[in-house]
Short mmCIF file of C-alpha atoms in Angstrom, two decimals:
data_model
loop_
_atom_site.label_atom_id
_atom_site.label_comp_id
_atom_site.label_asym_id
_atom_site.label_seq_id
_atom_site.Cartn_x
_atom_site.Cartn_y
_atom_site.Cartn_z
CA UNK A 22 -15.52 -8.30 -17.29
CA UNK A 23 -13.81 -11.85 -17.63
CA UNK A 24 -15.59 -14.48 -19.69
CA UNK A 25 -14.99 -16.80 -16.62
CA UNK A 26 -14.96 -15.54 -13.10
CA UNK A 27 -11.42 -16.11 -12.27
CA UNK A 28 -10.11 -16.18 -8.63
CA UNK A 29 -8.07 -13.40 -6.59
CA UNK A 30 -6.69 -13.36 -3.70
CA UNK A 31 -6.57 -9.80 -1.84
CA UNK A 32 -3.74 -10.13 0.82
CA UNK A 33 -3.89 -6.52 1.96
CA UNK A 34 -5.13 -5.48 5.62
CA UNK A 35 -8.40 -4.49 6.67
CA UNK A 36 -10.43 -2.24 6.08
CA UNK A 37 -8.79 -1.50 2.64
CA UNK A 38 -8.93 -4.94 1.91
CA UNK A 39 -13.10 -4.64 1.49
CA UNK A 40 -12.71 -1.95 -0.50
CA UNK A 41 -10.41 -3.76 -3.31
CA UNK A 42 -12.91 -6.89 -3.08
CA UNK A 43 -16.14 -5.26 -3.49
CA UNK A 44 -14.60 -3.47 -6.91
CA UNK A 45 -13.11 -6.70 -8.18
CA UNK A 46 -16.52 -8.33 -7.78
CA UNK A 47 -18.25 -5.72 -9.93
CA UNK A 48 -15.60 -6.44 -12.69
CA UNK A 49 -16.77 -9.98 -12.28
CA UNK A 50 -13.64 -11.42 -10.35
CA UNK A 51 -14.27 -14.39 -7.29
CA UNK A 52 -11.98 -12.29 -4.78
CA UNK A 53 -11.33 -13.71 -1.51
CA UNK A 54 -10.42 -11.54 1.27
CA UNK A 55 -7.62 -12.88 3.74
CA UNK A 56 -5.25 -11.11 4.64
CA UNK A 57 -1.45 -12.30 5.51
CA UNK A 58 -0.61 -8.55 7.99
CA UNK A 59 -2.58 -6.81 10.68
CA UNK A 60 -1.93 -3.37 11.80
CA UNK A 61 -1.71 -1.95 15.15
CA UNK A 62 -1.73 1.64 16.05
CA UNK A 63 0.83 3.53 17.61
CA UNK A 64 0.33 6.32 19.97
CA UNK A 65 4.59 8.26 19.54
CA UNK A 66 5.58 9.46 22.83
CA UNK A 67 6.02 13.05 22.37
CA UNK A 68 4.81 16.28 23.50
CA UNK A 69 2.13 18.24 21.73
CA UNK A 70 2.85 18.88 18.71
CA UNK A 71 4.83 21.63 16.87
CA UNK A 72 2.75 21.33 13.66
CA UNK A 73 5.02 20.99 10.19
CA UNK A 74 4.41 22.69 7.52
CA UNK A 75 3.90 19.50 5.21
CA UNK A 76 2.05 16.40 6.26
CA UNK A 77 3.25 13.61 3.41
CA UNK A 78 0.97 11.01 3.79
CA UNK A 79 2.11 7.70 2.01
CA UNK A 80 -0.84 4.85 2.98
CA UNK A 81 -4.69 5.55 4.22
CA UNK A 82 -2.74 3.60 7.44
CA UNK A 83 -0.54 7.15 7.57
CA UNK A 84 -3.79 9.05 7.50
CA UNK A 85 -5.27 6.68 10.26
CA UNK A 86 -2.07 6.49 12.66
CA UNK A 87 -1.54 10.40 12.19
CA UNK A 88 -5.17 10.79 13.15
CA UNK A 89 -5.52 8.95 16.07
CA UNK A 90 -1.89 9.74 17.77
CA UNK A 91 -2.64 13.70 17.01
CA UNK A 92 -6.44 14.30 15.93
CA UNK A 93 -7.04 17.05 13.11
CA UNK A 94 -4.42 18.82 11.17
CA UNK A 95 -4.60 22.36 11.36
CA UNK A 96 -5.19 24.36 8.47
CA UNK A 97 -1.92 25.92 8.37
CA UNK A 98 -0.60 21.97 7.44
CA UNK A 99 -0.11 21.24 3.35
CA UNK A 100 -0.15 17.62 3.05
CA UNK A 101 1.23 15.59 0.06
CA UNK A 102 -0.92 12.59 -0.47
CA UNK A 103 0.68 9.35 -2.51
CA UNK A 104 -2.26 8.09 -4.82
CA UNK A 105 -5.97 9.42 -5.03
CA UNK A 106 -7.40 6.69 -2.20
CA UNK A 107 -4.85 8.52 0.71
CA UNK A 108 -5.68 11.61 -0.60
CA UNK A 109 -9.48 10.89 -0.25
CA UNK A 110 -8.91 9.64 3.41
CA UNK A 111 -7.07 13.40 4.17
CA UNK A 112 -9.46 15.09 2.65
CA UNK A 113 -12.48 13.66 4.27
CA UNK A 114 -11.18 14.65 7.88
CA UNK A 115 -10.73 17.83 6.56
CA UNK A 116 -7.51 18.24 5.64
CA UNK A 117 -5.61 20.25 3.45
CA UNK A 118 -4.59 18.15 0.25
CA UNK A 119 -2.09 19.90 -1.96
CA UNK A 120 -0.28 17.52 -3.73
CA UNK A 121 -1.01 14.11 -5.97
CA UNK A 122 1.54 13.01 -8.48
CA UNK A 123 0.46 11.89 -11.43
CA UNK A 124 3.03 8.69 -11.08
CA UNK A 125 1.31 7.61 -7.78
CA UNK A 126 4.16 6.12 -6.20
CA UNK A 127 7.07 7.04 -3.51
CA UNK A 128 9.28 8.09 -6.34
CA UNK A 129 6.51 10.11 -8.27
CA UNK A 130 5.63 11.94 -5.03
CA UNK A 131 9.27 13.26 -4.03
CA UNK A 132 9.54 14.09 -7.93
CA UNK A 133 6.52 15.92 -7.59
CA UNK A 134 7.62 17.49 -4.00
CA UNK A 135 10.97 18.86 -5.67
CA UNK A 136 8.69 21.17 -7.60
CA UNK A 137 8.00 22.48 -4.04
CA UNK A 138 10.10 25.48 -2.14
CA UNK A 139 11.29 23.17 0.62
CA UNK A 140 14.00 24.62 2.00
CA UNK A 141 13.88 25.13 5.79
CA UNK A 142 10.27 23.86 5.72
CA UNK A 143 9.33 21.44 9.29
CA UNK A 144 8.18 17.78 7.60
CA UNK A 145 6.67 15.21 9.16
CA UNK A 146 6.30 11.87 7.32
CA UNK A 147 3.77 9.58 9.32
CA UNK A 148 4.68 5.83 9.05
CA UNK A 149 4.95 2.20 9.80
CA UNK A 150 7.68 0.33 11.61
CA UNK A 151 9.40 -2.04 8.39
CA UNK A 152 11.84 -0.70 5.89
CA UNK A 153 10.07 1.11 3.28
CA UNK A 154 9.90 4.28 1.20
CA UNK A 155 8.66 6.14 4.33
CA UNK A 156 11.59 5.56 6.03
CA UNK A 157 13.78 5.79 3.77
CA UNK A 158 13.64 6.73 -0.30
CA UNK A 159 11.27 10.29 0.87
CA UNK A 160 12.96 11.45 4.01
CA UNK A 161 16.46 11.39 1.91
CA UNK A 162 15.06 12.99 -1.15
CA UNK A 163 13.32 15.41 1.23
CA UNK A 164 16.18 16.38 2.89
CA UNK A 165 18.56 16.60 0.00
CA UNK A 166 15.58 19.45 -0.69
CA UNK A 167 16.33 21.45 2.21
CA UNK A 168 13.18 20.30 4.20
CA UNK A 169 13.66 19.45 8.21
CA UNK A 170 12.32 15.95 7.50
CA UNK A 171 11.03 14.16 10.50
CA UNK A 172 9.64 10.39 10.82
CA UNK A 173 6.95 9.22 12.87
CA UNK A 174 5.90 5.51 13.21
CA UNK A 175 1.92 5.83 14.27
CA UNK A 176 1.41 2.41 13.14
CA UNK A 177 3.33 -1.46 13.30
CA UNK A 178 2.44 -4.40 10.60
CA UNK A 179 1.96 -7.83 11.95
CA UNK A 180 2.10 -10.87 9.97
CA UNK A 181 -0.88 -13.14 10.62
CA UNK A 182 -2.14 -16.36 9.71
CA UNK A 183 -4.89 -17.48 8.77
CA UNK A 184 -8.05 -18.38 10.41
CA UNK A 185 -9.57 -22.39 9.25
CA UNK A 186 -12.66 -20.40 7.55
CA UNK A 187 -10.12 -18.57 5.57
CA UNK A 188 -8.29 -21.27 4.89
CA UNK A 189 -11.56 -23.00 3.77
CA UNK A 190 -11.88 -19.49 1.76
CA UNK A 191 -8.79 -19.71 -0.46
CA UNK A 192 -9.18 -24.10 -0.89
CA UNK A 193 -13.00 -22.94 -2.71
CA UNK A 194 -11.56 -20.08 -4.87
CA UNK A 195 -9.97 -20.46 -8.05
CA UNK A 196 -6.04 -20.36 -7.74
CA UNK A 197 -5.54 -17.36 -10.74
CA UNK A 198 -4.25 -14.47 -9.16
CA UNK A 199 -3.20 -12.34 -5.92
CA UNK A 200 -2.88 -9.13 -5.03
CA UNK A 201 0.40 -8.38 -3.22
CA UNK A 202 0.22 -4.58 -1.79
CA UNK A 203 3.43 -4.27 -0.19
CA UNK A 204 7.29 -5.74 0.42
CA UNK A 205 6.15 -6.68 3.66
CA UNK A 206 2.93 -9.20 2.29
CA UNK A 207 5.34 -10.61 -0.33
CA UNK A 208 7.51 -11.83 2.47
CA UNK A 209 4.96 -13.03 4.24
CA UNK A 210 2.88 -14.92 1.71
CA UNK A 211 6.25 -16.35 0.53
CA UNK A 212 7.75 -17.46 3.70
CA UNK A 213 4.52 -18.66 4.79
CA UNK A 214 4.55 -23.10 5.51
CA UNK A 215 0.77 -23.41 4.82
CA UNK A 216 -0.20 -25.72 2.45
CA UNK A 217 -2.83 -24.07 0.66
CA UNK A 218 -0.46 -20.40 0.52
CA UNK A 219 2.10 -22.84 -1.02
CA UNK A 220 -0.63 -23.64 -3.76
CA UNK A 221 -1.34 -20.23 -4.24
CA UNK A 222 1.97 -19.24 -4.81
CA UNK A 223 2.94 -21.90 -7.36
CA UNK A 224 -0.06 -21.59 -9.42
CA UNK A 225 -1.33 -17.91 -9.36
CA UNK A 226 -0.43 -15.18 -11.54
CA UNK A 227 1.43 -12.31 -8.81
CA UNK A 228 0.24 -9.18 -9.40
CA UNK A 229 2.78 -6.17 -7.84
CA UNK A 230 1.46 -2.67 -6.34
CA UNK A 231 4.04 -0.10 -6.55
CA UNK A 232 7.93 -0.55 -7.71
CA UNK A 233 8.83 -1.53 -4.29
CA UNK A 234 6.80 -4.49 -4.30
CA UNK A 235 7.65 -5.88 -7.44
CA UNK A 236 11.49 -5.09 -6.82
CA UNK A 237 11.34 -7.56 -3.30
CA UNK A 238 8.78 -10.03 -5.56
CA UNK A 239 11.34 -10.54 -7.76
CA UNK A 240 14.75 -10.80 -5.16
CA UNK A 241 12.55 -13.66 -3.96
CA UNK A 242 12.30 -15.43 -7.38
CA UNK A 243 8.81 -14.14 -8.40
CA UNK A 244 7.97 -13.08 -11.68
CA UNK A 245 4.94 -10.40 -10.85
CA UNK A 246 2.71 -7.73 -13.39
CA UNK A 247 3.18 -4.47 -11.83
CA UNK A 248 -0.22 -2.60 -11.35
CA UNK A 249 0.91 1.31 -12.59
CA UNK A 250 -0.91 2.99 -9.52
CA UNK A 251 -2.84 0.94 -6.50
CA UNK A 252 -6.42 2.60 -7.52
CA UNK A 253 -9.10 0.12 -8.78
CA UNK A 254 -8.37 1.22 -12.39
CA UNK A 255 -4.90 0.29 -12.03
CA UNK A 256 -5.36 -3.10 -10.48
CA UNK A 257 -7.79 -3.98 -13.13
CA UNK A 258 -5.49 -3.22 -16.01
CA UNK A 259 -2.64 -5.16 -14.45
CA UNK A 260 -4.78 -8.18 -13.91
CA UNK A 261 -5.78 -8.04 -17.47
CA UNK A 262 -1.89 -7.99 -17.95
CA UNK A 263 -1.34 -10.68 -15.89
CA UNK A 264 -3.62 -12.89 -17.94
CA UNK A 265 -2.77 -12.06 -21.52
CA UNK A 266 0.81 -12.60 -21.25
CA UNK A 267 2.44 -16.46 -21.01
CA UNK A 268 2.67 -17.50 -17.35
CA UNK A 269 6.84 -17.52 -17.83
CA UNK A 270 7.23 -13.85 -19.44
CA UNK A 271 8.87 -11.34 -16.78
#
């Protein structure tokens, strides 16, 4: 627990966002929830579905979108879950969760998938609708496996802005560290012309989930601590990073 409750700001969407707060208040953290993207669900216009073989989920939004546009997997469906929070969402509508790498990342899951007989298998890879490793980095490593690799966008990120009581939020909490949970937050915390964001920026430690994040953190000129998965153990141990190392190191 820190000898002084430092601040932390959680930029990720609801309802994850509640989540992450309520376990960096029982380390002792002041986290402040507002986040800087929305997401809206997406309903692909398709027939009924010709079920895959493998489900890879990549984000509990992927579990959510690929719930409400099709309902429950069938059995006969294997899904691939990125890190042990989207595999918890899977499993607790029932489905079928084969596969968690142990690097709990895009990259560690196709590793962990090219351990897996793919060739000629039906994919489906459930997704938002910005660049990312679900769009990209897994359907080519997928494919270069064999596997019939098919992308659906069930859900769309938003930036938003603040409401005044957030803003009121972040002005009463201790400027020591955010959370930023994907490429798309980094952009828009860092493009963002509000005052107190600008404070934030300059004088918070940046803390990085996943490689993808820290890679666009740092083409925008932000040195960031990489958490080494997005689970609550992880974020903890990168904020404890983040602190113990001088505010210029890498």
């Amino acid at each position: 627990m820190p000898k002084v409750s430092r601040g932390v700001w959680v930029t990720r969407p609801q309802p994850g966002a509640e989540k992450t707060r309520a376990a960096l208040a029982e380390a002792g953290y002041t986290a402040v929830v507002v986040p800087v993207l929305e997401i809206g669900w997406v309903s692909p216009n398709r027939p009924a579905p010709d079920w895959p073989n493998w489900a890879i989920l990549v984000s509990q939004n992927a579990v959510e979108g690929l719930a409400r546009a099709f309902g429950e997997l069938p059995d006969t469906v294997c899904c691939a879950a990125v890190g042990q929070r989207t595999a918890q969402a899977a499993r607790e509508r029932g489905w079928q969760v084969e596969m968690v790498p142990e690097q709990q990342d895009a990259q560690g899951l196709a590793e962990a998938l090219a351990e897996c007989s793919l060739q000629g298998a039906k994919v489906w890879i459930p997704s938002g609708d910005r660049p990312g490793s679900a769009r990209t980095t897994l359907p080519e490593a997928l494919r270069q496996l064999g596997a019939a690799v098919e992308v659906i966008q069930v859900y769309e990120t938003r930036d938003r802005h603040p409401t005044h009581r957030e803003i009121d939020s972040l002005l009463a909490t201790p400027t020591d560290a955010m959370l930023v949970h994907s490429p798309s937050a980094a952009h828009a915390i860092f493009a963002s012309p509000i005052t107190i964001v600008q404070g934030w920026r300059t004088e918070a430690r940046t803390v990085a989930i996943g490689t993808t994040t820290r890679a666009t953190l740092a083409e925008l000129g932000v040195n960031s601590t990489q958490a080494r998965d997005p689970s609550t153990a992880g974020i903890l141990a990168a904020l404890d990073e983040a602190f113990n190392k001088p505010r210029s190191a890498p």
